[in-house]
Coordinates of C-alpha atoms in Angstrom, one line a residue:
Chain A
M1 CA 69.5 8.1 73.1
S2 CA 66.4 8.5 70.8
V3 CA 64.1 5.4 71.0
V4 CA 61.8 6.9 67.8
E5 CA 63.4 8.9 64.5
L6 CA 60.6 10.1 62.0
E7 CA 61.7 12.4 59.3
Q8 CA 59.4 13.9 57.0
V9 CA 57.6 10.3 57.3
G10 CA 54.3 10.3 55.0
V11 CA 51.8 7.3 54.6
R12 CA 49.7 7.2 51.5
Y13 CA 46.9 5.0 50.4
R14 CA 45.9 6.2 46.3
E15 CA 44.5 9.7 47.0
I16 CA 44.4 9.4 50.8
I17 CA 47.4 10.8 53.0
A18 CA 47.2 8.9 55.9
L19 CA 50.0 10.5 57.5
G20 CA 52.1 13.5 55.7
E21 CA 55.5 14.6 56.8
V22 CA 55.5 14.1 60.4
D23 CA 59.1 15.0 61.9
T24 CA 59.8 13.9 66.0
V25 CA 61.9 12.3 68.2
V26 CA 61.1 10.5 70.9
G27 CA 64.1 9.9 74.0
Q28 CA 65.1 7.3 75.8
G29 CA 62.1 7.1 79.2
E30 CA 59.5 9.5 77.5
V31 CA 55.8 9.0 78.1
V32 CA 54.4 10.8 74.6
A33 CA 50.4 10.4 74.1
V34 CA 49.4 11.2 70.6
L35 CA 46.5 13.2 70.5
G36 CA 44.0 13.9 67.5
P37 CA 40.5 13.2 66.5
N38 CA 39.4 10.1 64.8
G39 CA 41.3 9.6 61.3
A40 CA 43.9 12.0 62.3
G41 CA 46.8 9.4 61.6
K42 CA 47.0 8.5 64.9
S43 CA 46.8 4.6 64.6
T44 CA 48.7 5.2 61.1
L45 CA 52.1 6.8 63.0
F46 CA 51.7 3.6 65.0
E47 CA 51.7 1.0 62.5
V48 CA 54.9 2.7 60.9
V49 CA 56.5 2.8 64.0
V50 CA 55.8 -1.0 64.4
G51 CA 57.0 -1.8 61.0
L52 CA 53.5 -2.7 59.6
V53 CA 53.5 0.1 57.8
R54 CA 56.0 0.8 55.3
P55 CA 56.0 5.2 54.6
T56 CA 55.8 6.1 51.7
T57 CA 58.0 9.1 52.1
G58 CA 60.8 10.3 54.7
S59 CA 62.5 7.8 57.0
A60 CA 61.8 6.1 59.9
R61 CA 64.0 4.5 62.7
V62 CA 63.1 2.5 65.9
L63 CA 66.0 2.0 68.3
G64 CA 68.4 2.7 65.6
S65 CA 67.1 0.0 63.3
A66 CA 64.4 0.3 60.9
P67 CA 60.8 -0.4 61.8
G68 CA 60.6 -4.1 61.9
G69 CA 63.7 -4.6 62.7
A70 CA 64.0 -4.3 66.2
R71 CA 60.5 -5.9 67.2
H72 CA 62.4 -8.0 70.2
S73 CA 62.7 -4.7 71.6
V74 CA 59.3 -3.8 71.2
G75 CA 56.0 -4.5 72.7
A76 CA 52.7 -3.1 70.8
M77 CA 49.0 -3.3 71.4
L78 CA 47.3 -1.9 68.4
Q79 CA 43.6 -1.1 67.8
H80 CA 41.3 -3.6 66.7
A81 CA 44.3 -6.0 66.3
G82 CA 42.8 -9.4 65.2
L83 CA 43.1 -12.3 67.7
P84 CA 42.5 -16.3 66.9
D85 CA 39.6 -17.7 68.6
Q86 CA 40.3 -20.9 69.5
V87 CA 43.2 -20.6 71.2
S88 CA 43.5 -20.1 75.3
V89 CA 44.4 -17.3 76.4
E90 CA 47.8 -19.0 78.6
E91 CA 48.7 -20.8 75.1
L92 CA 49.1 -17.1 73.4
V93 CA 50.4 -15.3 76.1
R94 CA 52.9 -17.9 76.4
L95 CA 53.5 -18.1 72.5
V96 CA 54.1 -14.6 72.4
G97 CA 56.2 -14.9 75.3
R98 CA 58.8 -17.5 73.5
S99 CA 59.3 -15.1 70.4
Y100 CA 61.0 -12.5 73.0
P101 CA 65.0 -13.2 74.0
T102 CA 63.6 -12.9 77.8
A103 CA 60.0 -12.8 78.7
L104 CA 58.1 -12.6 82.1
L105 CA 56.6 -16.2 82.6
P106 CA 53.0 -16.1 81.5
E107 CA 51.8 -17.1 85.2
A108 CA 52.9 -13.6 86.3
V109 CA 52.1 -11.7 83.1
L110 CA 48.3 -12.8 83.5
D111 CA 48.1 -12.0 86.7
R112 CA 49.6 -8.3 86.5
V113 CA 46.9 -8.1 83.7
G114 CA 44.1 -9.9 85.7
L115 CA 43.3 -12.5 83.8
T116 CA 44.5 -15.6 86.1
A117 CA 40.9 -16.7 86.2
K118 CA 40.5 -16.4 82.4
R119 CA 43.7 -18.5 81.2
D120 CA 42.4 -21.7 80.0
R121 CA 39.2 -19.8 78.4
T122 CA 39.9 -19.8 74.5
V123 CA 40.1 -16.3 72.8
G124 CA 36.4 -16.4 71.2
V125 CA 34.6 -15.6 74.4
L126 CA 36.8 -13.3 76.3
S127 CA 34.8 -9.8 76.7
G128 CA 36.2 -6.5 75.1
G129 CA 37.8 -5.5 78.1
E130 CA 39.4 -8.8 78.7
R131 CA 40.7 -9.1 75.1
Q132 CA 42.3 -5.5 75.4
R133 CA 44.1 -7.1 78.9
L134 CA 45.2 -10.0 76.7
L135 CA 46.9 -7.7 74.1
L136 CA 48.3 -5.9 77.0
A137 CA 49.6 -8.9 78.1
M138 CA 50.9 -10.1 75.0
A139 CA 52.8 -5.9 74.6
I140 CA 54.0 -6.1 78.0
I141 CA 55.4 -10.1 78.4
G142 CA 58.9 -9.2 76.3
E143 CA 60.1 -6.4 79.1
P144 CA 60.1 -4.1 75.7
S145 CA 62.0 -1.5 75.9
L146 CA 59.6 0.4 73.8
L147 CA 55.7 0.2 74.3
V148 CA 53.6 1.3 71.8
L149 CA 49.8 1.2 72.9
D150 CA 47.2 2.2 70.8
E151 CA 44.2 3.5 73.1
P152 CA 45.1 0.6 76.0
T153 CA 42.9 1.8 78.4
A154 CA 39.2 2.2 75.9
A155 CA 37.9 -0.8 77.4
M156 CA 38.7 -0.1 81.3
D157 CA 36.7 1.6 83.6
L158 CA 38.0 4.3 85.9
E159 CA 39.5 2.3 88.9
A160 CA 41.6 0.1 86.8
R161 CA 42.8 3.0 84.3
A162 CA 44.3 4.9 87.6
S163 CA 46.0 1.5 88.3
F164 CA 47.3 0.8 85.1
W165 CA 48.7 4.6 84.7
E166 CA 50.4 4.4 88.3
R167 CA 52.1 1.5 87.1
A168 CA 53.0 2.8 83.8
R169 CA 54.4 5.9 85.2
A170 CA 56.6 3.8 87.7
S171 CA 57.7 1.2 84.7
V172 CA 59.2 3.9 82.0
G173 CA 61.2 5.4 85.0
D174 CA 64.2 3.1 84.6
G175 CA 64.3 3.5 80.7
A176 CA 61.7 2.4 79.1
T177 CA 60.1 4.2 76.3
L178 CA 55.6 4.7 76.0
L179 CA 54.1 6.0 73.3
F180 CA 50.5 5.9 74.0
A181 CA 47.2 7.2 71.8
T182 CA 44.2 8.0 73.7
H183 CA 41.0 10.0 73.8
D184 CA 41.2 10.7 76.8
L185 CA 42.6 14.7 76.9
A186 CA 42.5 14.5 81.0
E187 CA 44.3 11.3 81.0
A188 CA 47.0 12.4 78.9
D189 CA 47.5 15.8 80.6
A190 CA 48.1 13.6 83.7
V191 CA 50.5 10.7 82.1
A192 CA 52.5 12.1 79.4
D193 CA 55.5 13.9 79.5
R194 CA 54.8 15.0 75.8
V195 CA 52.0 15.7 73.3
L196 CA 51.6 15.0 69.8
V197 CA 48.8 16.2 68.2
L198 CA 47.7 15.0 64.9
R199 CA 44.9 16.7 62.3
G200 CA 44.5 15.2 59.2
G201 CA 47.1 12.9 59.5
R202 CA 49.9 16.2 59.8
L203 CA 51.9 16.9 63.3
I204 CA 50.5 20.3 64.4
A205 CA 51.8 20.4 68.2
D206 CA 54.2 18.5 69.8
A207 CA 55.0 19.5 73.2
P208 CA 54.7 19.1 76.8
P209 CA 50.8 19.5 77.9
A210 CA 51.9 22.5 79.7
V211 CA 53.6 24.5 77.3
L212 CA 50.1 23.3 75.0
K213 CA 48.1 24.7 77.6
Q214 CA 49.9 27.8 78.2
Q215 CA 49.2 28.7 74.7
V216 CA 45.4 29.4 75.6
P217 CA 45.5 33.1 77.1
G218 CA 43.2 33.9 79.6
V219 CA 41.2 31.9 82.2
V220 CA 38.1 29.8 81.7
V221 CA 35.4 30.9 84.1
S222 CA 32.4 28.6 84.9
L223 CA 29.3 29.2 86.5
A224 CA 25.4 29.3 86.3
T225 CA 23.8 32.2 85.8
D226 CA 20.4 33.7 84.0
A227 CA 22.6 35.8 81.4
P228 CA 22.3 35.0 78.1
S229 CA 25.1 33.5 76.6
E230 CA 25.2 35.4 73.7
V231 CA 24.9 38.9 75.6
V232 CA 27.9 37.4 77.6
A233 CA 29.5 36.9 74.3
A234 CA 29.3 40.4 73.1
W235 CA 31.2 41.9 76.3
D236 CA 34.5 42.8 76.0
G237 CA 37.5 40.2 76.9
I238 CA 35.3 37.5 76.1
D239 CA 36.8 35.0 73.8
R240 CA 34.5 32.1 73.6
V241 CA 31.3 31.2 75.3
E242 CA 30.2 27.7 76.1
A243 CA 26.8 26.4 77.5
M244 CA 27.1 23.7 79.8
D245 CA 25.7 20.1 79.0
D246 CA 24.5 19.8 83.1
G247 CA 20.2 19.6 82.6
P248 CA 17.5 22.5 82.3
P249 CA 17.8 25.5 83.6
E250 CA 17.5 25.9 87.7
G251 CA 15.5 29.2 88.4
G252 CA 16.3 30.3 85.0
A253 CA 20.2 29.6 85.5
R254 CA 22.1 28.2 83.2
G255 CA 25.7 26.5 83.5
L256 CA 28.0 28.8 81.4
R257 CA 32.3 28.0 80.1
I258 CA 33.4 31.1 79.8
W259 CA 36.7 31.7 77.9
A260 CA 38.3 35.7 78.9
D261 CA 41.2 37.4 79.3
V262 CA 40.9 38.2 83.2
A263 CA 37.9 36.9 85.3
E264 CA 36.6 40.5 86.1
N265 CA 35.7 40.7 82.1
V266 CA 32.7 37.9 83.3
V267 CA 32.1 38.7 86.5
V268 CA 31.9 42.5 86.8
P269 CA 29.2 43.1 83.9
L270 CA 27.6 40.4 85.4
V271 CA 27.1 42.4 88.8
D272 CA 26.3 45.5 87.1
A273 CA 23.5 44.0 84.9
G274 CA 22.2 42.0 88.0
Y275 CA 22.3 38.5 86.7
R276 CA 22.5 35.7 89.3
M277 CA 25.9 33.9 89.8
D278 CA 26.2 30.8 91.3
R279 CA 28.6 27.7 91.4
L280 CA 31.8 30.6 90.0
S281 CA 34.9 28.9 89.3
V282 CA 38.1 30.6 87.8
S283 CA 41.1 27.9 86.3
E284 CA 43.2 27.7 83.5
A285 CA 42.7 26.2 80.3
D286 CA 43.1 22.8 79.8
L287 CA 44.2 20.3 77.2
E288 CA 40.8 20.2 75.5
D289 CA 41.0 24.0 75.4
A290 CA 44.4 23.9 73.7
L291 CA 43.8 21.5 71.4
A292 CA 40.3 23.4 70.3
Q293 CA 42.9 26.5 69.8
L294 CA 45.1 24.5 68.1
A295 CA 42.2 23.7 65.2
E296 CA 41.9 27.4 64.7
P297 CA 43.3 27.8 60.5
S298 CA 45.4 30.9 62.3
V299 CA 46.9 29.1 64.9
P300 CA 50.7 28.4 63.5
P301 CA 51.6 24.7 64.4
M302 CA 53.7 23.9 67.6
T303 CA 56.1 21.4 66.5
R304 CA 59.7 21.0 67.5
P305 CA 62.9 20.6 65.5
L306 CA 64.1 17.3 64.6
G307 CA 66.7 16.2 67.4
A308 CA 65.2 18.2 70.1
V309 CA 65.0 15.2 72.4
R310 CA 65.6 16.1 76.4
Chain B
M1 CA 40.5 -2.9 94.1
S2 CA 39.4 -6.0 92.7
R3 CA 42.6 -8.0 91.5
A4 CA 40.7 -8.4 88.0
H5 CA 41.4 -4.2 87.7
S6 CA 44.6 -4.5 88.9
L7 CA 47.0 -3.7 85.6
E8 CA 50.3 -3.2 85.7
I9 CA 53.1 -3.5 83.0
G10 CA 56.5 -5.1 82.8
D11 CA 59.0 -3.5 84.9
P12 CA 62.8 -5.1 84.5
R13 CA 63.3 -3.5 87.8
T14 CA 60.2 -5.1 89.3
S15 CA 59.7 -8.3 87.9
G16 CA 61.8 -11.0 90.0
P17 CA 63.9 -13.5 88.4
S18 CA 61.8 -16.1 89.5
E19 CA 59.1 -14.1 87.0
L20 CA 61.4 -14.4 83.9
Q21 CA 62.4 -16.7 81.4
R22 CA 64.9 -16.7 78.8
N23 CA 64.0 -18.1 75.4
R24 CA 66.2 -20.7 74.1
G25 CA 66.0 -20.4 70.2
W26 CA 63.9 -20.9 67.7
L27 CA 63.2 -24.5 68.1
T28 CA 61.5 -23.7 71.2
L29 CA 59.5 -21.6 69.3
L30 CA 58.7 -23.5 67.0
A31 CA 57.4 -26.3 69.6
T32 CA 55.3 -23.8 71.3
Q33 CA 53.5 -22.6 68.2
V34 CA 53.0 -26.3 66.6
R35 CA 51.8 -27.3 70.1
V36 CA 49.4 -24.4 69.6
E37 CA 48.5 -24.9 66.7
L38 CA 47.6 -28.4 67.2
R39 CA 45.7 -27.8 70.2
S40 CA 43.7 -25.1 69.4
T41 CA 42.7 -26.5 65.6
A42 CA 42.0 -30.1 68.0
R43 CA 38.8 -27.3 69.3
S44 CA 37.2 -26.5 66.2
T45 CA 34.9 -29.3 65.0
Q46 CA 35.3 -27.6 61.7
F47 CA 38.3 -29.1 61.0
V48 CA 37.9 -32.7 62.9
V49 CA 34.8 -33.6 61.0
G50 CA 35.6 -31.7 57.3
A51 CA 39.0 -32.5 57.1
V52 CA 39.8 -35.7 58.6
A53 CA 36.2 -37.4 58.9
L54 CA 34.7 -36.4 55.8
P55 CA 37.7 -38.4 53.3
A56 CA 37.0 -41.6 55.4
L57 CA 33.5 -41.0 55.3
L58 CA 33.7 -40.1 51.2
Y59 CA 35.9 -43.6 50.9
A60 CA 33.4 -45.7 53.4
M61 CA 30.7 -44.7 50.8
F62 CA 31.7 -44.8 47.4
G63 CA 35.3 -47.3 48.0
L64 CA 33.9 -49.9 50.0
S65 CA 31.0 -50.8 47.8
N66 CA 34.0 -51.8 45.6
A67 CA 35.4 -53.7 48.0
A68 CA 35.3 -57.6 46.8
P69 CA 38.0 -58.9 46.5
S70 CA 37.0 -60.5 42.7
N71 CA 36.7 -56.5 41.6
V72 CA 40.2 -56.1 39.8
L73 CA 41.7 -54.6 37.2
P74 CA 43.3 -56.5 33.8
D75 CA 46.4 -56.9 35.7
G76 CA 44.9 -58.0 39.3
T77 CA 45.1 -54.9 41.0
H78 CA 42.0 -54.3 43.6
V79 CA 39.7 -52.0 42.9
G80 CA 39.4 -50.8 46.4
T81 CA 42.7 -50.7 47.0
M82 CA 43.0 -48.0 44.4
M83 CA 40.2 -46.3 45.6
M84 CA 41.9 -46.1 49.1
V85 CA 44.6 -44.8 47.5
S86 CA 42.5 -42.0 45.4
F87 CA 40.7 -41.0 48.8
C88 CA 44.0 -40.8 50.6
A89 CA 45.2 -38.5 48.1
Y90 CA 42.2 -36.6 48.2
G91 CA 42.1 -36.1 52.1
V92 CA 45.6 -34.7 52.1
V93 CA 45.6 -32.5 49.2
S94 CA 41.9 -31.4 50.5
L95 CA 43.7 -30.7 53.9
A96 CA 46.7 -28.9 52.5
I97 CA 44.4 -26.1 50.3
F98 CA 42.0 -26.1 53.2
T99 CA 44.2 -25.8 56.2
F100 CA 46.4 -22.9 54.5
G101 CA 44.3 -21.3 52.1
E102 CA 40.9 -21.0 54.4
S103 CA 42.2 -21.4 57.8
I104 CA 45.4 -18.1 56.9
A105 CA 43.0 -16.8 55.1
Q106 CA 40.5 -16.6 58.1
E107 CA 42.9 -15.4 60.8
R108 CA 44.2 -12.9 57.9
G109 CA 40.6 -11.7 57.7
R110 CA 40.4 -11.7 61.4
G111 CA 43.7 -9.5 61.9
W112 CA 45.6 -12.2 63.4
V113 CA 48.4 -12.2 60.8
R114 CA 48.9 -8.3 61.4
T115 CA 48.7 -8.8 65.0
M116 CA 51.6 -11.7 64.8
R117 CA 53.6 -9.1 62.7
A118 CA 53.7 -6.2 65.7
T119 CA 55.5 -9.0 67.4
P120 CA 58.8 -10.9 67.1
L121 CA 56.7 -13.7 65.9
P122 CA 58.4 -14.8 62.8
T123 CA 56.8 -15.9 59.6
W124 CA 58.3 -19.0 59.2
S125 CA 57.3 -20.1 62.5
Y126 CA 53.8 -19.7 61.8
L127 CA 53.9 -21.3 58.7
G128 CA 55.7 -24.3 60.1
A129 CA 53.7 -25.1 62.6
K130 CA 50.9 -24.5 59.8
M131 CA 52.7 -27.4 58.0
A132 CA 52.9 -29.5 61.0
L133 CA 49.2 -29.6 61.2
A134 CA 49.2 -30.5 57.6
F135 CA 51.0 -33.4 58.5
V136 CA 49.5 -34.7 61.3
G137 CA 46.0 -34.1 59.9
G138 CA 47.5 -36.1 56.6
I139 CA 48.8 -39.1 59.2
L140 CA 44.5 -39.1 60.6
I141 CA 43.7 -39.5 57.5
V142 CA 45.9 -41.9 55.8
A143 CA 45.4 -43.7 59.5
S144 CA 41.3 -43.5 59.8
I145 CA 41.3 -44.6 55.6
A146 CA 43.8 -46.9 56.4
G147 CA 41.7 -48.6 59.2
L148 CA 38.3 -49.1 57.2
A149 CA 40.2 -50.3 54.1
V150 CA 42.3 -53.3 56.3
T151 CA 39.1 -54.0 58.4
A152 CA 36.0 -53.2 55.7
G153 CA 37.9 -53.1 52.3
N154 CA 39.5 -56.4 52.2
V155 CA 43.1 -54.5 51.3
R156 CA 45.9 -56.1 51.7
L157 CA 49.3 -54.5 51.4
D158 CA 52.9 -55.5 53.3
A159 CA 54.3 -53.0 55.5
G160 CA 56.6 -51.5 52.9
T161 CA 54.1 -50.8 50.7
W162 CA 52.3 -49.2 53.3
L163 CA 55.1 -47.1 54.4
A164 CA 56.3 -45.8 50.8
L165 CA 52.5 -45.0 50.3
T166 CA 51.9 -43.2 53.4
A167 CA 55.2 -41.5 52.7
T168 CA 54.2 -40.4 49.6
V169 CA 50.9 -39.2 50.3
L170 CA 52.0 -37.3 53.5
A171 CA 54.8 -35.7 51.1
G172 CA 52.3 -34.4 48.7
G173 CA 50.4 -32.9 51.5
L174 CA 53.4 -30.7 52.2
V175 CA 54.2 -30.0 48.6
F176 CA 50.7 -29.0 47.7
S177 CA 50.6 -26.6 51.5
T178 CA 52.0 -23.9 48.6
L179 CA 48.8 -23.8 46.7
G180 CA 47.1 -23.5 50.1
F181 CA 49.5 -20.9 51.3
A182 CA 48.9 -19.3 47.8
I183 CA 45.1 -19.0 47.8
A184 CA 45.5 -17.5 51.4
Y185 CA 47.8 -14.5 50.6
A186 CA 46.7 -13.8 47.0
T187 CA 42.8 -13.5 47.4
S188 CA 40.5 -11.7 50.1
P189 CA 40.1 -13.2 53.2
R190 CA 36.2 -13.6 52.4
A191 CA 36.6 -15.1 48.6
A192 CA 39.6 -17.6 50.0
T193 CA 37.2 -20.5 51.0
A194 CA 35.0 -20.1 47.7
I195 CA 38.4 -19.9 45.5
A196 CA 39.9 -22.4 47.2
N197 CA 37.0 -25.0 46.5
L198 CA 36.4 -23.8 43.0
I199 CA 40.3 -24.8 42.7
F200 CA 40.1 -27.9 45.1
L201 CA 37.1 -29.5 43.3
P202 CA 37.8 -29.4 39.5
L203 CA 41.3 -30.5 40.6
A204 CA 40.2 -33.5 42.7
F205 CA 37.4 -34.5 40.2
L206 CA 39.7 -34.0 37.3
S207 CA 42.9 -36.1 38.6
G208 CA 40.6 -39.1 39.2
F209 CA 40.2 -39.0 42.8
F210 CA 36.7 -39.4 42.6
V211 CA 36.1 -41.5 39.9
P212 CA 38.7 -43.5 37.9
L213 CA 39.5 -41.3 35.1
G214 CA 39.8 -44.6 32.6
E215 CA 35.4 -45.0 32.9
L216 CA 35.3 -41.1 31.7
P217 CA 35.4 -39.4 28.4
S218 CA 39.3 -38.9 27.2
V219 CA 39.2 -35.4 26.9
L220 CA 39.2 -35.3 30.7
A221 CA 42.1 -37.5 30.8
D222 CA 43.6 -35.0 28.3
I223 CA 43.1 -32.0 30.8
A224 CA 44.3 -34.0 33.5
V225 CA 48.0 -34.5 32.3
W226 CA 48.5 -30.8 32.9
L227 CA 46.9 -30.7 36.2
P228 CA 49.7 -31.1 39.3
T229 CA 46.9 -33.6 41.7
F230 CA 47.1 -35.8 38.3
H231 CA 51.0 -36.8 38.7
F232 CA 50.7 -37.0 42.7
G233 CA 47.7 -39.2 41.9
Q234 CA 50.4 -41.2 39.5
L235 CA 53.1 -41.4 42.1
A236 CA 50.4 -42.4 44.7
W237 CA 49.1 -45.5 42.6
Q238 CA 52.4 -46.6 41.3
H239 CA 53.0 -48.1 44.8
V240 CA 49.7 -50.6 44.6
A241 CA 49.4 -51.1 41.0
P242 CA 51.7 -51.9 38.3
A243 CA 51.9 -49.2 35.0
A244 CA 49.1 -51.8 32.9
D245 CA 46.6 -51.3 35.6
A246 CA 47.4 -47.9 36.3
E247 CA 46.6 -46.7 32.6
V248 CA 43.5 -48.6 32.7
W249 CA 42.7 -47.1 36.0
T250 CA 43.7 -43.3 34.8
G251 CA 43.3 -43.3 30.8
V252 CA 46.7 -42.3 30.6
A253 CA 50.2 -44.5 30.7
P254 CA 52.6 -43.6 33.5
S255 CA 55.7 -41.5 32.4
G256 CA 58.0 -42.4 35.3
V257 CA 58.1 -41.3 38.6
T258 CA 60.9 -38.5 38.0
V259 CA 58.2 -36.8 35.6
H260 CA 55.4 -36.9 37.7
L261 CA 57.8 -35.8 40.8
A262 CA 59.0 -32.8 38.3
W263 CA 55.4 -32.1 37.1
V264 CA 54.3 -31.8 41.0
L265 CA 57.7 -29.9 42.3
G266 CA 57.2 -27.5 39.6
Y267 CA 54.0 -26.8 40.5
A268 CA 55.2 -26.1 44.0
V269 CA 57.6 -24.1 43.1
V270 CA 55.2 -21.6 41.1
F271 CA 53.0 -22.0 43.8
A272 CA 55.2 -20.8 46.5
G273 CA 56.1 -18.3 44.0
I274 CA 52.6 -16.6 44.1
A275 CA 52.3 -17.0 47.9
A276 CA 55.7 -15.5 48.9
L277 CA 54.8 -12.3 46.1
A278 CA 51.7 -12.3 47.6
S279 CA 52.9 -12.4 51.2
R280 CA 55.5 -9.4 50.1
R281 CA 52.5 -7.5 48.6
S282 CA 50.5 -7.8 52.0
A283 CA 53.2 -7.3 54.3
I284 CA 53.8 -3.7 52.1
T285 CA 50.3 -2.4 52.2
G286 CA 50.0 -3.9 55.6
R287 CA 46.3 -3.7 56.2
T288 CA 46.1 -7.8 57.0

């Protein structure tokens, strides 16, 4: 069953294309990350899904209805969401809970997001992280079939993020669907079944993280060396060289990340030329590498045909 | 791990029955929204002082100085009573315009109206709570001014007149809420306060809420007859003054309840139409 269906969805504000001809289908129980730089169209995509913005072209359906028609089954946590300052945390959560047919008790949801101690505080005195958790409480209180979370972990520390995603993965196992945006690519790689990549309002990739990473050929070699990066970049079989931002050179050695067809293309010339090598590691490309590759104009989009739901 | 950092997502499988509540329809939702609106507004000093205390203060300053029992219009209507009615009318119209106009505009500006639209919270429930606030605020305004009028202003009315006057004034407050709603949605959130003041103060002055129109140049009365607040004032004043005194007070002969009611309701329909169109435009653009 498809939970979100977007067909040629475009959103235009006068001359600005916020979203252009996005085609995708999100199936029940999927965890889908939406990635892209600022201004790529992630928030606009979410606004379309929750019915805040009407597409100027194409059609969108959520849980079989027009967006906005299924709000009783959708929980949304939007970026920069506004809240009334003089309302207490518990009052706000209780109010939103009342709007769903069935909802968690306010006490239970405040306990889940760790705001029990702040229940009587007014929204205006909450910290940024507390506001984020309050928005999360408002999104989950109705036990929605579709959760739309725009950068949900932005104000969380590492420990809180790990706990959040562990629970999120468990929750969607029984049929709930999760659509989230993040700038943390490692987070998306670890959590998402699928990744949608937006750039300039266009969907340039729609695939599982593993498939995206496979598109980056070769390996990534990380090491500290006294070989100048421009010298390494000129060797055969080297795609790209980046200096790692790990402080000043130690004894003339600097950290480099080198994208190569095979590790030998890096190691053999270094040994032959007598350069130092330290802290050598070889890995496959990560999601960041895959996105960097997708940004290349010569790389074709990696989008799936509409209706290809697992 | 500290409890404060333990974040969990709601899950039907793991939410025990004791953690769930089944909601019982729109009345429970409306009651909750009204309670939230009243409690949050009561926390606002600006509301308590600006909306409720100010009309009573203005009445104390300008109405009580005309409270002598001998200060009467030609047909015997007590001037202090007329001023009490004027300030009650001023207070509820002010509340309606500012409660709706300013507060909804501010909530639009902060993004709360937009956030609400991403939840199942219906607009009617939000506006219903605002109207309840206007109603309760109106009661407080009338009660505070009436309390001053009875204790220090030599105002004496029978129970039926008090009841009819209060009902008229409160109903007017609800009707003029449509103007506030129109201001809230048809103007930008930043401009709403200034525009509400620009509309309300001339309306109140030209309708004779501060100074009886009968004491001002007749050209102002010529303008006033086109204003909804003037006709609202006529509906309120007629409870305490015969037609002859009302004419002296306003400089215009009363036209009868039906005519004044038609003016007020006609304007309300126009304001509601503007508000609905502006709200629809705001929902389509989706930015506030």
